[in-house]
Amino acid sequence: MNALLTPWTTEFGLPPFAAISDTDFAPAFDAALAEARAHIAAIAGQAEAPDFANTIEALELAEALLDRVSGVFYNLAGADSTEAREALQRDLAPKMSAFASEVTNNAALFGRIEALWQGRDGLGLSLEQLRVLTLYRQMFVRSGALLQGDQAARLTAVKSRLAVLGTQFSQNLLADERAWFMELSEADLEGLPDFVVASARTAGVEKGVAGPVVTLSRSLIVPFLQFSPRRALRQKAFEAWGLRGANGGATDNRGVAAEILALRAERAQLLGYASFADYKLEPEMAKTPAAVRELLMRVWAPAKRKAMADAAVLEAMLHADGIAGPLEPWDWRYYSEKRRLAEHDLDEAALKPYLSLDAMLAAQFDCANRLFGLEFRALDTPLYHADARAWEVTRRGAHVAVFIGDYFARGSKRSGAWCSAMRSQRKLGGEQSPIVVNVCNFAKGDPALLSYDDARTLFHEFGHALHQMLSNVTYGFISGTSVARDFVELPSQLYEHWLEVPEVLEKHARHWQSGAAMPADMLQRLLAAGTYDQGFATVEFIGSALVDLAFHEGAAPADPMQKQAEVLEAIGMPRAIRMRHATPHFAHVFSGDGYSSGYYSYMWSEVMDADAFAAFEEAGDAFDPEVAARLEQFILSAGGSEEPDQLYTKFRGKMPGVEPLLKGRGLLEEV
């Protein structure tokens, strides 16, 4: 019996992970796709005239089984990959693309949607229903529903190939990250804090090596670059980190990226757009490439000035150590950490014992309780991996969601941090509560101790989770994070601000052994250093965002690496700072269409999150109940039920300018 295809009697309808095997997935997808196709055919072929219920609402429920199977599989494929799952992912990519194209190319089905759209004023639709109808029609048109003949067939082929290439890019990157590690001798541990040594030894055990190692996990390689006094080892590690996806052979992503860009340009041309960026940005808040470039360049100038001033200080420190050469990228974090200790008396090794994972989880849950009345109860239930943990989320005794946290780096998990939903909230067809997953790549330890950046990542992903958990809409199509890409980062980046609220750290940042609160002077220094090294962080981000935009603005570059170099030269990228994500490992842009032409969206959302938190500051209370209620009503619960600028204006009264962002990054004085 296939557990994916039988009713789930588990608590809260969680997937019965213990009963699911890898061999279940392929037949489950076959059955789910067959069922979905039958439902779509019935909707398109029915004799009754189209109405909202028999067409749009029927479409909302047509893929229920496929959604269930996909929700389990794709979460596992990202967080706990196996050879069997990777092989099935490669097999599914063209199949799932073909199915999506079948749906949007179904002329009879689109005819019903178009008839509803043309007669929408007489249908008596609610605002939410009108929004859903609008978005369905937009999705069909942007997927090629108006194309015919050879053009329609070519677009289908292009989308299928893009799906295959996106999967290949991801798996190549995972393979490179999994394969590389650098063994360390006991002497190589000199200067490394205990937490880095412990992480390196744990990583060595995972790799089957007798001693400590450095891997390409950000949670290990970044602190190694911060603390190791051995410059040659820093260089070796940094260069390996930068060469992910560009090592030649079967896992090299440079050719994959070039083909993706060419196909995206062709896709846009088939649909009548001047460029892929024009196509991609049309439904976003930014709307045009020009608007994106204007924001990025507005911030670039002060950020670069700040970074160059910082580089001069760090290079002087390098020379003081007797090294004659210029400051290199593998030097920046090392000397920046020394400078932070000197100028702010802030030692990350001394800070981390106060930022255990359990303490920071308690902090994020406490903030959600104070803001939105949510309560979290740990669940003892089988999950897909021993490291994953689950909580039931309730409010005033009523079930809201199940939240799963999977926090530790491992070879089977892709890099980065993300939020996803195994099941999204909706009311149509019966109340469906969400199952939300946060995945991170923190170094495992006993206990797991976080850096301040790690803690910020934890809060960031939980902000996305709140967007999913507090969703309160009828239709799954607009549920939770189903919003414009440059709006989706608002809840996540906004939630980071509560980590900076002194009373939160005073309560929760406690030493993992003694339980003592973080010393007041350390807390003050931590908060005072909040904008430290923001020139570096902003420059590495904008460099990546501008390269992404340039890739998609005009004709596809034959050689993406040359184009990358040209863009960085044109903006005068500082020598000692590299893009946050170079092209061969730029998964945001090449593992799928999600952030293609859209990496800027983190900064677009930051303009809003800085202004949104100011609403709490103006109220004089970071937990002001009236502001929190408006935030939930107009942002967190609303999903994609209205245009994002309308939702934000309802929350805040107006759209913000860029000044709060510059102030938040400590760059305002540079303007």
XYZ file of C-alpha atoms in Angstrom, residues 84-327:
244
model
C 16.828 8.096 -5.519
C 15.207 11.469 -4.797
C 17.690 13.305 -7.013
C 17.055 10.856 -9.873
C 13.292 11.259 -9.498
C 13.671 15.044 -9.363
C 15.449 14.939 -12.734
C 12.717 12.710 -14.128
C 9.911 14.874 -12.739
C 11.211 18.215 -14.016
C 10.021 17.764 -17.642
C 6.897 15.857 -16.557
C 5.714 18.576 -14.197
C 6.532 21.263 -16.761
C 4.607 19.371 -19.435
C 1.574 19.095 -17.163
C 1.650 22.804 -16.345
C 1.853 23.610 -20.065
C -1.042 21.251 -20.815
C -3.200 23.179 -18.381
C -2.333 26.674 -19.590
C -2.428 25.606 -23.255
C -5.917 24.113 -22.876
C -7.910 26.377 -25.182
C -11.292 25.309 -23.832
C -10.208 25.911 -20.259
C -8.754 29.324 -21.044
C -11.925 30.150 -22.961
C -13.953 29.630 -19.805
C -11.573 31.804 -17.765
C -11.608 34.519 -20.443
C -15.402 34.492 -20.546
C -15.505 35.008 -16.801
C -12.921 37.769 -17.039
C -14.806 39.620 -19.770
C -18.063 39.374 -17.830
C -16.573 39.902 -14.384
C -18.573 43.026 -13.572
C -21.819 41.079 -13.681
C -20.731 38.073 -11.646
C -21.244 39.533 -8.172
C -17.767 38.489 -7.092
C -16.236 39.398 -3.766
C -12.990 41.390 -3.845
C -11.050 38.224 -3.038
C -12.780 36.290 -5.825
C -12.114 39.061 -8.325
C -8.463 39.070 -7.321
C -8.222 35.291 -7.774
C -9.896 35.472 -11.206
C -7.523 38.274 -12.241
C -4.478 36.298 -11.166
C -5.658 33.106 -12.863
C -6.124 34.924 -16.150
C -2.749 36.637 -15.736
C -1.079 33.287 -15.078
C -2.591 31.729 -18.206
C -1.706 34.671 -20.449
C 1.853 34.893 -19.107
C 2.177 31.140 -19.640
C 1.317 31.478 -23.330
C -2.430 30.846 -23.476
C -2.786 33.418 -26.267
C -0.112 31.749 -28.424
C -1.000 29.261 -31.139
C 0.663 26.742 -33.411
C 4.440 26.690 -33.620
C 4.862 29.500 -31.096
C 2.811 27.659 -28.472
C 4.706 24.433 -29.108
C 8.073 26.185 -28.895
C 7.171 27.897 -25.617
C 6.180 24.534 -24.144
C 9.524 23.080 -25.213
C 11.431 26.054 -23.778
C 9.700 25.775 -20.402
C 10.348 22.033 -20.280
C 14.039 22.501 -20.973
C 14.259 25.286 -18.366
C 12.757 22.959 -15.761
C 15.382 20.327 -16.552
C 18.211 22.858 -16.428
C 17.069 24.383 -13.134
C 17.108 20.952 -11.513
C 20.522 20.227 -13.028
C 21.917 23.534 -11.704
C 20.716 22.739 -8.170
C 22.044 19.210 -8.178
C 25.418 20.264 -9.605
C 25.763 22.818 -6.839
C 24.789 20.331 -4.142
C 27.300 17.824 -5.527
C 30.134 20.381 -5.406
C 29.210 21.468 -1.892
C 29.031 17.871 -0.725
C 32.311 16.788 -2.344
C 34.761 19.433 -1.096
C 36.299 19.584 2.338
C 39.692 20.635 3.687
C 41.313 18.555 6.391
C 42.896 20.459 9.263
C 45.826 19.377 11.385
C 45.804 20.086 15.093
C 48.221 22.955 14.393
C 45.736 24.399 11.878
C 43.256 24.894 14.711
C 45.433 27.667 16.165
C 43.450 30.828 16.780
C 40.068 29.202 16.200
C 37.492 29.590 18.973
C 36.194 26.463 20.650
C 32.884 26.620 18.778
C 34.639 26.577 15.386
C 36.891 23.691 16.469
C 33.835 21.752 17.676
C 32.020 22.377 14.388
C 35.074 21.305 12.392
C 35.382 18.075 14.381
C 31.663 17.343 13.933
C 32.006 17.973 10.189
C 34.964 15.584 10.100
C 32.855 12.844 11.641
C 30.136 13.420 9.017
C 32.728 13.219 6.229
C 34.230 10.034 7.679
C 37.576 11.695 8.417
C 39.580 11.083 11.575
C 40.211 14.776 12.298
C 38.576 18.182 11.886
C 37.626 19.557 8.465
C 36.304 22.750 6.901
C 33.352 22.245 4.555
C 31.524 24.617 2.225
C 28.669 25.045 4.692
C 28.317 28.781 5.372
C 27.927 28.122 9.082
C 31.439 26.614 9.174
C 33.403 28.337 6.429
C 32.448 31.890 7.448
C 33.693 31.598 11.055
C 36.813 29.842 9.747
C 37.464 32.844 7.484
C 36.781 35.148 10.423
C 39.161 33.544 12.887
C 41.876 31.510 11.181
C 45.238 33.343 11.257
C 46.562 30.996 8.525
C 46.189 33.091 5.405
C 47.023 30.276 2.983
C 44.250 28.121 4.445
C 41.796 31.026 4.311
C 42.649 31.509 0.648
C 42.217 27.821 -0.142
C 38.843 27.676 1.606
C 37.575 30.939 0.134
C 38.532 30.006 -3.409
C 36.836 26.615 -3.091
C 33.724 28.390 -1.790
C 33.793 30.734 -4.778
C 34.336 27.922 -7.289
C 31.180 25.983 -6.459
C 29.605 25.138 -9.781
C 32.730 26.156 -11.717
C 35.108 23.255 -11.227
C 34.839 21.783 -14.698
C 33.475 18.339 -15.454
C 29.941 17.085 -15.076
C 28.941 19.491 -12.274
C 30.080 22.720 -13.964
C 27.197 25.211 -14.085
C 28.631 27.833 -16.436
C 27.213 26.251 -19.585
C 23.947 25.514 -17.773
C 23.613 29.193 -16.837
C 24.285 30.314 -20.418
C 21.595 28.020 -21.801
C 19.101 29.112 -19.135
C 19.638 32.776 -20.004
C 19.239 32.129 -23.728
C 16.005 30.210 -23.208
C 14.610 32.865 -20.877
C 15.262 35.534 -23.482
C 13.499 33.403 -26.093
C 10.581 32.829 -23.730
C 10.132 36.561 -23.244
C 10.367 37.198 -26.994
C 7.699 34.570 -27.729
C 5.396 36.304 -25.254
C 6.006 39.719 -26.796
C 8.265 41.315 -24.194
C 11.383 43.360 -24.902
C 13.425 41.287 -22.442
C 13.047 38.612 -19.803
C 13.437 41.298 -17.121
C 10.477 43.199 -18.594
C 8.440 39.988 -18.584
C 9.434 38.947 -15.087
C 9.005 42.338 -13.420
C 5.604 43.168 -14.915
C 3.580 41.642 -12.024
C 6.003 42.769 -9.298
C 5.897 45.981 -7.295
C 8.920 47.359 -9.162
C 7.230 46.817 -12.577
C 10.274 47.768 -14.700
C 14.038 47.127 -14.885
C 14.571 50.896 -14.717
C 12.867 51.092 -11.324
C 15.027 48.251 -9.997
C 18.220 49.839 -11.258
C 17.241 53.206 -9.760
C 16.866 51.691 -6.283
C 20.059 49.652 -6.475
C 22.176 52.561 -7.710
C 20.645 54.893 -5.125
C 22.069 52.626 -2.425
C 25.227 51.561 -4.298
C 27.019 54.909 -4.139
C 26.939 55.389 -0.331
C 27.547 51.676 0.260
C 30.630 51.635 -1.959
C 32.041 54.746 -0.278
C 31.602 53.106 3.106
C 33.130 49.829 1.923
C 36.162 51.546 0.395
C 36.788 53.473 3.614
C 36.547 50.219 5.575
C 38.866 48.464 3.103
C 41.552 51.084 3.721
C 41.413 50.426 7.471
C 41.553 46.647 7.004
C 44.424 46.868 4.528
C 46.413 48.926 7.029
C 45.861 46.129 9.551
C 47.077 43.612 6.974
C 50.250 45.636 6.413
C 50.753 45.934 10.157
C 50.900 42.136 10.224
C 53.853 42.313 7.836
C 51.922 41.332 4.677
C 52.831 43.651 1.819
C 50.150 42.708 -0.696
C 46.727 44.276 -1.123
C 43.706 43.244 0.918
